[in-house]
PDB file of C-alpha atoms in Angstrom:
ATOM      1  CA  UNK A 238     132.145  15.921 145.836  1.00 48.00           C
ATOM      2  CA  UNK A 239     130.795  15.365 149.318  1.00 48.00           C
ATOM      3  CA  UNK A 240     130.886  17.924 152.043  1.00 43.00           C
ATOM      4  CA  UNK A 241     133.347  15.741 154.020  1.00 44.00           C
ATOM      5  CA  UNK A 242     135.785  15.323 151.129  1.00 46.00           C
ATOM      6  CA  UNK A 243     135.631  19.054 150.343  1.00 46.00           C
ATOM      7  CA  UNK A 244     136.366  19.872 153.953  1.00 40.00           C
ATOM      8  CA  UNK A 245     139.324  17.484 153.981  1.00 42.00           C
ATOM      9  CA  UNK A 246     140.719  19.033 150.733  1.00 50.00           C
ATOM     10  CA  UNK A 247     140.386  22.503 152.248  1.00 41.00           C
ATOM     11  CA  UNK A 248     142.208  21.490 155.442  1.00 37.00           C
ATOM     12  CA  UNK A 249     144.965  19.898 153.439  1.00 43.00           C
ATOM     13  CA  UNK A 250     145.415  23.006 151.337  1.00 44.00           C
ATOM     14  CA  UNK A 251     145.356  25.253 154.455  1.00 43.00           C
ATOM     15  CA  UNK A 252     147.969  23.118 156.163  1.00 41.00           C
ATOM     16  CA  UNK A 253     150.233  23.133 153.083  1.00 41.00           C
ATOM     17  CA  UNK A 254     149.899  26.870 152.757  1.00 41.00           C
ATOM     18  CA  UNK A 255     150.770  27.422 156.460  1.00 39.00           C
ATOM     19  CA  UNK A 256     153.789  25.123 156.165  1.00 38.00           C
ATOM     20  CA  UNK A 257     155.017  26.865 153.026  1.00 39.00           C
ATOM     21  CA  UNK A 258     154.775  30.308 154.611  1.00 37.00           C
ATOM     22  CA  UNK A 259     156.474  29.120 157.863  1.00 37.00           C
ATOM     23  CA  UNK A 260     159.365  27.502 156.036  1.00 35.00           C
ATOM     24  CA  UNK A 261     159.716  30.576 153.816  1.00 41.00           C
ATOM     25  CA  UNK A 262     160.349  32.688 156.905  1.00 38.00           C
ATOM     26  CA  UNK A 263     163.342  30.459 157.807  1.00 37.00           C
ATOM     27  CA  UNK A 264     165.125  30.867 154.500  1.00 36.00           C
ATOM     28  CA  UNK A 265     168.229  33.111 154.650  1.00 39.00           C
ATOM     29  CA  UNK A 266     167.958  36.532 153.078  1.00 40.00           C
ATOM     30  CA  UNK A 267     170.280  35.542 150.232  1.00 36.00           C
ATOM     31  CA  UNK A 268     167.801  32.852 149.217  1.00 39.00           C
ATOM     32  CA  UNK A 269     164.565  34.748 149.449  1.00 37.00           C
ATOM     33  CA  UNK A 270     165.289  36.769 146.333  1.00 36.00           C
ATOM     34  CA  UNK A 271     165.739  33.645 144.216  1.00 38.00           C
ATOM     35  CA  UNK A 272     162.998  32.760 141.781  1.00 37.00           C
ATOM     36  CA  UNK A 273     161.082  29.665 142.792  1.00 38.00           C
ATOM     37  CA  UNK A 274     158.324  27.671 141.191  1.00 39.00           C
ATOM     38  CA  UNK A 275     154.794  28.218 142.778  1.00 39.00           C
ATOM     39  CA  UNK A 276     154.116  25.548 145.311  1.00 43.00           C
ATOM     40  CA  UNK A 277     151.234  23.133 144.601  1.00 43.00           C
ATOM     41  CA  UNK A 278     148.602  22.252 147.229  1.00 42.00           C
ATOM     42  CA  UNK A 279     147.218  18.791 147.819  1.00 42.00           C
ATOM     43  CA  UNK A 280     144.320  19.757 145.548  1.00 42.00           C
ATOM     44  CA  UNK A 281     146.478  20.895 142.666  1.00 44.00           C
ATOM     45  CA  UNK A 282     146.008  24.633 143.233  1.00 43.00           C
ATOM     46  CA  UNK A 283     149.071  26.880 143.280  1.00 45.00           C
ATOM     47  CA  UNK A 284     150.130  29.016 146.205  1.00 47.00           C
ATOM     48  CA  UNK A 285     151.079  32.596 145.664  1.00 49.00           C
ATOM     49  CA  UNK A 286     150.661  32.508 141.849  1.00 50.00           C
ATOM     50  CA  UNK A 287     148.583  35.712 141.978  1.00 56.00           C
ATOM     51  CA  UNK A 288     150.971  37.628 144.250  1.00 58.00           C
ATOM     52  CA  UNK A 289     152.551  40.658 142.585  1.00 62.00           C
ATOM     53  CA  UNK A 290     156.373  40.754 142.141  1.00 69.00           C
ATOM     54  CA  UNK A 291     158.205  42.615 144.936  1.00 71.00           C
ATOM     55  CA  UNK A 292     159.986  45.860 144.169  1.00 78.00           C
ATOM     56  CA  UNK A 293     163.586  44.976 143.446  1.00 80.00           C
ATOM     57  CA  UNK A 294     164.796  48.267 144.928  1.00 78.00           C
ATOM     58  CA  UNK A 295     162.978  47.497 148.156  1.00 76.00           C
ATOM     59  CA  UNK A 296     164.572  44.038 148.271  1.00 76.00           C
ATOM     60  CA  UNK A 297     168.015  45.503 147.785  1.00 76.00           C
ATOM     61  CA  UNK A 298     167.386  48.036 150.559  1.00 76.00           C
ATOM     62  CA  UNK A 299     166.311  45.244 152.957  1.00 75.00           C
ATOM     63  CA  UNK A 300     169.467  43.291 152.253  1.00 76.00           C
ATOM     64  CA  UNK A 301     171.627  46.393 152.773  1.00 76.00           C
ATOM     65  CA  UNK A 302     170.193  47.110 156.272  1.00 77.00           C
ATOM     66  CA  UNK A 303     172.764  46.465 158.978  1.00 73.00           C
ATOM     67  CA  UNK A 304     171.634  43.477 161.020  1.00 78.00           C
ATOM     68  CA  UNK A 305     171.869  43.551 164.848  1.00 82.00           C
ATOM     69  CA  UNK A 306     174.520  41.214 166.319  1.00 85.00           C
ATOM     70  CA  UNK A 307     175.093  40.343 169.982  1.00 87.00           C
ATOM     71  CA  UNK A 308     178.085  42.024 171.498  1.00 90.00           C
ATOM     72  CA  UNK A 309     180.194  40.042 174.064  1.00 91.00           C
ATOM     73  CA  UNK A 310     179.519  41.338 177.543  1.00 92.00           C
ATOM     74  CA  UNK A 311     183.263  41.937 178.142  1.00 93.00           C
ATOM     75  CA  UNK A 312     183.358  44.465 175.291  1.00 94.00           C
ATOM     76  CA  UNK A 313     180.934  46.810 176.964  1.00 93.00           C
ATOM     77  CA  UNK A 314     181.855  49.067 179.887  1.00 96.00           C
ATOM     78  CA  UNK A 315     179.419  51.398 181.676  1.00 96.00           C
ATOM     79  CA  UNK A 316     181.037  54.750 182.363  1.00 95.00           C
ATOM     80  CA  UNK A 317     178.193  56.757 184.025  1.00 96.00           C
ATOM     81  CA  UNK A 318     174.535  57.417 184.334  1.00 97.00           C
ATOM     82  CA  UNK A 319     171.815  55.449 186.187  1.00 98.00           C
ATOM     83  CA  UNK A 320     172.879  52.101 184.767  1.00 97.00           C
ATOM     84  CA  UNK A 321     176.464  52.563 186.090  1.00 97.00           C
ATOM     85  CA  UNK A 322     174.956  53.603 189.438  1.00 98.00           C
ATOM     86  CA  UNK A 323     172.879  50.423 189.548  1.00 98.00           C
ATOM     87  CA  UNK A 324     175.895  48.302 188.591  1.00 98.00           C
ATOM     88  CA  UNK A 325     177.972  49.839 191.356  1.00 98.00           C
ATOM     89  CA  UNK A 326     175.284  49.042 193.934  1.00 98.00           C
ATOM     90  CA  UNK A 327     175.146  45.484 192.662  1.00 98.00           C
ATOM     91  CA  UNK A 328     178.933  45.162 192.909  1.00 97.00           C
ATOM     92  CA  UNK A 329     178.862  46.264 196.539  1.00 98.00           C
ATOM     93  CA  UNK A 330     175.976  43.895 197.371  1.00 98.00           C
ATOM     94  CA  UNK A 331     177.616  40.869 195.704  1.00 98.00           C
ATOM     95  CA  UNK A 332     180.920  41.437 197.559  1.00 98.00           C
ATOM     96  CA  UNK A 333     179.113  41.896 200.881  1.00 98.00           C
ATOM     97  CA  UNK A 334     177.708  38.330 200.752  1.00 97.00           C
ATOM     98  CA  UNK A 335     179.671  35.529 202.388  1.00 98.00           C
ATOM     99  CA  UNK A 336     180.222  32.536 200.032  1.00 97.00           C
ATOM    100  CA  UNK A 337     180.943  30.207 203.028  1.00 98.00           C
ATOM    101  CA  UNK A 338     177.494  30.907 204.386  1.00 97.00           C
ATOM    102  CA  UNK A 339     175.955  30.067 201.025  1.00 96.00           C
ATOM    103  CA  UNK A 340     177.906  26.871 200.836  1.00 97.00           C
ATOM    104  CA  UNK A 341     177.273  25.720 204.408  1.00 96.00           C
ATOM    105  CA  UNK A 342     174.466  23.217 203.541  1.00 94.00           C
ATOM    106  CA  UNK A 343     176.294  21.894 200.530  1.00 95.00           C
ATOM    107  CA  UNK A 344     179.078  20.922 202.868  1.00 97.00           C
ATOM    108  CA  UNK A 345     176.749  19.608 205.504  1.00 95.00           C
ATOM    109  CA  UNK A 346     174.951  17.291 203.049  1.00 92.00           C
ATOM    110  CA  UNK A 347     178.317  15.889 202.007  1.00 94.00           C
ATOM    111  CA  UNK A 348     179.308  15.251 205.590  1.00 96.00           C
ATOM    112  CA  UNK A 349     181.815  18.133 205.652  1.00 97.00           C
ATOM    113  CA  UNK A 350     181.974  20.704 208.400  1.00 97.00           C
ATOM    114  CA  UNK A 351     180.522  24.047 207.365  1.00 97.00           C
ATOM    115  CA  UNK A 352     182.980  26.932 207.341  1.00 97.00           C
ATOM    116  CA  UNK A 353     180.334  29.412 208.479  1.00 96.00           C
ATOM    117  CA  UNK A 354     176.747  29.476 209.665  1.00 96.00           C
ATOM    118  CA  UNK A 355     174.364  29.201 206.710  1.00 93.00           C
ATOM    119  CA  UNK A 356     172.000  31.828 205.633  1.00 94.00           C
ATOM    120  CA  UNK A 357     168.377  31.625 206.776  1.00 92.00           C
ATOM    121  CA  UNK A 358     165.093  32.477 205.060  1.00 90.00           C
ATOM    122  CA  UNK A 359     164.332  30.730 201.801  1.00 87.00           C
ATOM    123  CA  UNK A 360     167.894  29.387 201.699  1.00 85.00           C
ATOM    124  CA  UNK A 361     167.710  28.127 205.291  1.00 80.00           C
ATOM    125  CA  UNK A 362     168.349  24.534 206.254  1.00 83.00           C
ATOM    126  CA  UNK A 363     165.468  22.266 205.365  1.00 80.00           C
ATOM    127  CA  UNK A 364     163.652  24.982 203.389  1.00 80.00           C
ATOM    128  CA  UNK A 365     162.241  24.589 199.869  1.00 79.00           C
ATOM    129  CA  UNK A 366     165.133  26.356 198.100  1.00 81.00           C
ATOM    130  CA  UNK A 367     168.130  25.443 200.219  1.00 83.00           C
ATOM    131  CA  UNK A 368     171.312  25.993 198.158  1.00 88.00           C
ATOM    132  CA  UNK A 369     169.840  28.075 195.379  1.00 90.00           C
ATOM    133  CA  UNK A 370     171.451  31.313 196.519  1.00 92.00           C
ATOM    134  CA  UNK A 371     174.947  29.929 195.890  1.00 96.00           C
ATOM    135  CA  UNK A 372     174.052  29.216 192.281  1.00 96.00           C
ATOM    136  CA  UNK A 373     172.531  32.583 191.757  1.00 96.00           C
ATOM    137  CA  UNK A 374     175.553  34.235 193.369  1.00 98.00           C
ATOM    138  CA  UNK A 375     178.039  32.244 191.243  1.00 98.00           C
ATOM    139  CA  UNK A 376     176.183  33.456 188.108  1.00 98.00           C
ATOM    140  CA  UNK A 377     176.162  36.986 189.461  1.00 98.00           C
ATOM    141  CA  UNK A 378     179.865  37.253 190.193  1.00 98.00           C
ATOM    142  CA  UNK A 379     180.758  35.579 186.928  1.00 98.00           C
ATOM    143  CA  UNK A 380     178.707  38.020 184.929  1.00 98.00           C
ATOM    144  CA  UNK A 381     180.010  40.948 186.940  1.00 98.00           C
ATOM    145  CA  UNK A 382     183.564  39.908 186.204  1.00 98.00           C
ATOM    146  CA  UNK A 383     182.845  39.873 182.513  1.00 97.00           C
ATOM    147  CA  UNK A 384     181.073  43.234 182.695  1.00 97.00           C
ATOM    148  CA  UNK A 385     183.690  45.034 184.783  1.00 97.00           C
ATOM    149  CA  UNK A 386     186.960  43.160 184.659  1.00 96.00           C
ATOM    150  CA  UNK A 387     187.161  43.452 188.495  1.00 97.00           C
ATOM    151  CA  UNK A 388     189.441  40.597 189.557  1.00 98.00           C
ATOM    152  CA  UNK A 389     187.631  40.246 192.912  1.00 98.00           C
ATOM    153  CA  UNK A 390     184.646  38.668 191.116  1.00 98.00           C
ATOM    154  CA  UNK A 391     186.882  36.166 189.334  1.00 98.00           C
ATOM    155  CA  UNK A 392     188.438  35.255 192.699  1.00 98.00           C
ATOM    156  CA  UNK A 393     184.971  34.791 194.208  1.00 98.00           C
ATOM    157  CA  UNK A 394     183.821  32.579 191.364  1.00 98.00           C
ATOM    158  CA  UNK A 395     187.000  30.467 191.549  1.00 98.00           C
ATOM    159  CA  UNK A 396     186.538  29.973 195.284  1.00 99.00           C
ATOM    160  CA  UNK A 397     182.931  28.829 194.991  1.00 98.00           C
ATOM    161  CA  UNK A 398     183.851  26.409 192.195  1.00 98.00           C
ATOM    162  CA  UNK A 399     186.659  24.895 194.254  1.00 98.00           C
ATOM    163  CA  UNK A 400     184.326  24.426 197.172  1.00 98.00           C
ATOM    164  CA  UNK A 401     181.651  22.818 195.005  1.00 98.00           C
ATOM    165  CA  UNK A 402     184.345  20.507 193.587  1.00 98.00           C
ATOM    166  CA  UNK A 403     185.296  19.363 197.079  1.00 98.00           C
ATOM    167  CA  UNK A 404     181.638  18.640 197.856  1.00 97.00           C
ATOM    168  CA  UNK A 405     181.326  16.671 194.666  1.00 98.00           C
ATOM    169  CA  UNK A 406     184.491  14.603 195.387  1.00 98.00           C
ATOM    170  CA  UNK A 407     183.121  13.792 198.866  1.00 97.00           C
ATOM    171  CA  UNK A 408     179.794  12.556 197.492  1.00 95.00           C
ATOM    172  CA  UNK A 409     181.660  10.406 195.034  1.00 95.00           C
ATOM    173  CA  UNK A 410     179.003  10.163 192.403  1.00 92.00           C
ATOM    174  CA  UNK A 411     178.883  13.559 190.779  1.00 95.00           C
ATOM    175  CA  UNK A 412     176.171  15.027 192.998  1.00 92.00           C
ATOM    176  CA  UNK A 413     176.322  18.638 194.102  1.00 95.00           C
ATOM    177  CA  UNK A 414     173.356  19.910 196.149  1.00 91.00           C
ATOM    178  CA  UNK A 415     172.179  21.301 199.479  1.00 90.00           C
ATOM    179  CA  UNK A 416     168.501  20.328 199.540  1.00 83.00           C
ATOM    180  CA  UNK A 417     167.634  18.176 202.544  1.00 83.00           C
ATOM    181  CA  UNK A 418     166.164  14.851 201.440  1.00 78.00           C
ATOM    182  CA  UNK A 419     166.878  15.279 197.747  1.00 76.00           C
ATOM    183  CA  UNK A 420     169.021  12.190 197.308  1.00 81.00           C
ATOM    184  CA  UNK A 421     166.274  10.023 198.942  1.00 80.00           C
ATOM    185  CA  UNK A 422     163.539  11.640 196.860  1.00 78.00           C
ATOM    186  CA  UNK A 423     165.485  11.085 193.654  1.00 77.00           C
ATOM    187  CA  UNK A 424     166.366   7.548 194.569  1.00 78.00           C
ATOM    188  CA  UNK A 425     162.583   6.873 194.570  1.00 77.00           C
ATOM    189  CA  UNK A 426     162.303   8.728 191.292  1.00 74.00           C
ATOM    190  CA  UNK A 427     164.906   6.501 189.682  1.00 70.00           C
ATOM    191  CA  UNK A 428     162.732   3.470 190.671  1.00 73.00           C
ATOM    192  CA  UNK A 429     159.743   5.029 188.913  1.00 71.00           C
ATOM    193  CA  UNK A 430     158.110   6.105 192.177  1.00 69.00           C
ATOM    194  CA  UNK A 431     156.752   9.568 191.344  1.00 74.00           C
ATOM    195  CA  UNK A 432     154.469  11.540 193.542  1.00 77.00           C
ATOM    196  CA  UNK A 433     153.774  14.991 192.141  1.00 77.00           C
ATOM    197  CA  UNK A 434     151.344  17.797 192.637  1.00 78.00           C
ATOM    198  CA  UNK A 435     151.743  21.417 191.553  1.00 76.00           C
ATOM    199  CA  UNK A 436     155.476  22.098 192.000  1.00 72.00           C
ATOM    200  CA  UNK A 437     155.990  19.074 194.243  1.00 74.00           C
ATOM    201  CA  UNK A 438     158.097  16.101 193.443  1.00 71.00           C
ATOM    202  CA  UNK A 439     158.300  13.217 195.945  1.00 65.00           C
ATOM    203  CA  UNK A 440     157.813  15.663 198.834  1.00 67.00           C
ATOM    204  CA  UNK A 441     160.204  18.378 197.605  1.00 71.00           C
ATOM    205  CA  UNK A 442     159.067  21.722 196.275  1.00 77.00           C
ATOM    206  CA  UNK A 443     160.441  22.270 192.762  1.00 78.00           C
ATOM    207  CA  UNK A 444     163.760  20.454 193.285  1.00 82.00           C
ATOM    208  CA  UNK A 445     164.860  20.728 189.650  1.00 82.00           C
ATOM    209  CA  UNK A 446     164.576  24.538 189.881  1.00 84.00           C
ATOM    210  CA  UNK A 447     166.929  24.633 192.832  1.00 87.00           C
ATOM    211  CA  UNK A 448     169.395  22.263 191.232  1.00 88.00           C
ATOM    212  CA  UNK A 449     169.280  24.289 188.035  1.00 92.00           C
ATOM    213  CA  UNK A 450     170.587  27.359 189.906  1.00 95.00           C
ATOM    214  CA  UNK A 451     173.792  25.329 190.632  1.00 95.00           C
ATOM    215  CA  UNK A 452     173.985  24.090 187.053  1.00 95.00           C
ATOM    216  CA  UNK A 453     173.550  27.659 185.746  1.00 96.00           C
ATOM    217  CA  UNK A 454     176.149  29.045 188.130  1.00 98.00           C
ATOM    218  CA  UNK A 455     178.754  26.515 187.042  1.00 98.00           C
ATOM    219  CA  UNK A 456     177.912  27.200 183.368  1.00 98.00           C
ATOM    220  CA  UNK A 457     178.375  30.894 183.827  1.00 98.00           C
ATOM    221  CA  UNK A 458     181.610  30.503 185.721  1.00 98.00           C
ATOM    222  CA  UNK A 459     182.968  28.532 182.793  1.00 98.00           C
ATOM    223  CA  UNK A 460     181.625  30.866 180.106  1.00 97.00           C
ATOM    224  CA  UNK A 461     182.361  34.220 181.716  1.00 97.00           C
ATOM    225  CA  UNK A 462     185.516  33.596 183.799  1.00 97.00           C
ATOM    226  CA  UNK A 463     187.132  30.788 181.830  1.00 97.00           C
ATOM    227  CA  UNK A 464     187.146  28.434 184.847  1.00 98.00           C
ATOM    228  CA  UNK A 465     187.708  24.999 183.352  1.00 98.00           C
ATOM    229  CA  UNK A 466     187.046  23.268 186.681  1.00 98.00           C
ATOM    230  CA  UNK A 467     183.527  24.626 186.661  1.00 98.00           C
ATOM    231  CA  UNK A 468     182.859  22.756 183.387  1.00 98.00           C
ATOM    232  CA  UNK A 469     184.219  19.480 184.875  1.00 98.00           C
ATOM    233  CA  UNK A 470     182.052  19.844 187.961  1.00 98.00           C
ATOM    234  CA  UNK A 471     179.000  20.555 185.815  1.00 97.00           C
ATOM    235  CA  UNK A 472     179.670  17.507 183.606  1.00 97.00           C
ATOM    236  CA  UNK A 473     179.970  15.320 186.709  1.00 97.00           C
ATOM    237  CA  UNK A 474     176.745  16.801 188.081  1.00 94.00           C
ATOM    238  CA  UNK A 475     174.942  16.211 184.779  1.00 94.00           C
ATOM    239  CA  UNK A 476     176.182  12.626 184.725  1.00 94.00           C
ATOM    240  CA  UNK A 477     174.643  12.117 188.165  1.00 89.00           C
ATOM    241  CA  UNK A 478     171.308  13.419 186.876  1.00 86.00           C
ATOM    242  CA  UNK A 479     171.470  11.207 183.813  1.00 89.00           C
ATOM    243  CA  UNK A 480     172.028   8.239 186.022  1.00 85.00           C
ATOM    244  CA  UNK A 481     168.946   9.101 188.047  1.00 81.00           C
ATOM    245  CA  UNK A 482     166.697   9.548 185.073  1.00 82.00           C
ATOM    246  CA  UNK A 483     167.946   6.727 182.841  1.00 83.00           C
ATOM    247  CA  UNK A 484     167.506   3.788 185.279  1.00 72.00           C
TER     248      UNK A 484
END
């Protein structure tokens, strides 16, 4: 046997062993206790044939351990302590924000008159993240409604979804966004014209991140407040994105 062939056989056996161990970790608990034939490697050797049998009492104990399961957010209520204090501060902050200011540039991009002056800073007009705050806020109020049952957050989420739906209807193609120049940049993208460096895409800084905030907000409004319109707006928005990327 040459050195090369021996090396190949060793690599094959190693790969087979790794795959067997990985797949074994994915088998449900009820199946792990079943007796199986030793697996053969590519060279004919058996895997695990020398491993000692596991203690049946230990196996039974493992299966009896209560597994952790996720609890729906709406089934948990904070009643006191530092976490409740933090939640109360967040509630006050969320309600202090003006949704019309967050939505100002969404409306402006659609040719609609803003209902309030938009926020400045990172979310200001023509900035890198214009519009992302509305998506974050929609997620925040939706989660807070689920966590507290406070109807004010449901009302806030419903209002933002209605406003985004109006913006979408005005655009007419499913688009919902506030970034200046995004439609032009993505029109070039759909033609295969891609200029990218670091986070940049056709002159915009991380546009998919900003759009994702809106997608995530709509998703959370649907999941946590039951707003069916949010799902429809999201589907329309996703259809627009599919159209851009599939041309």
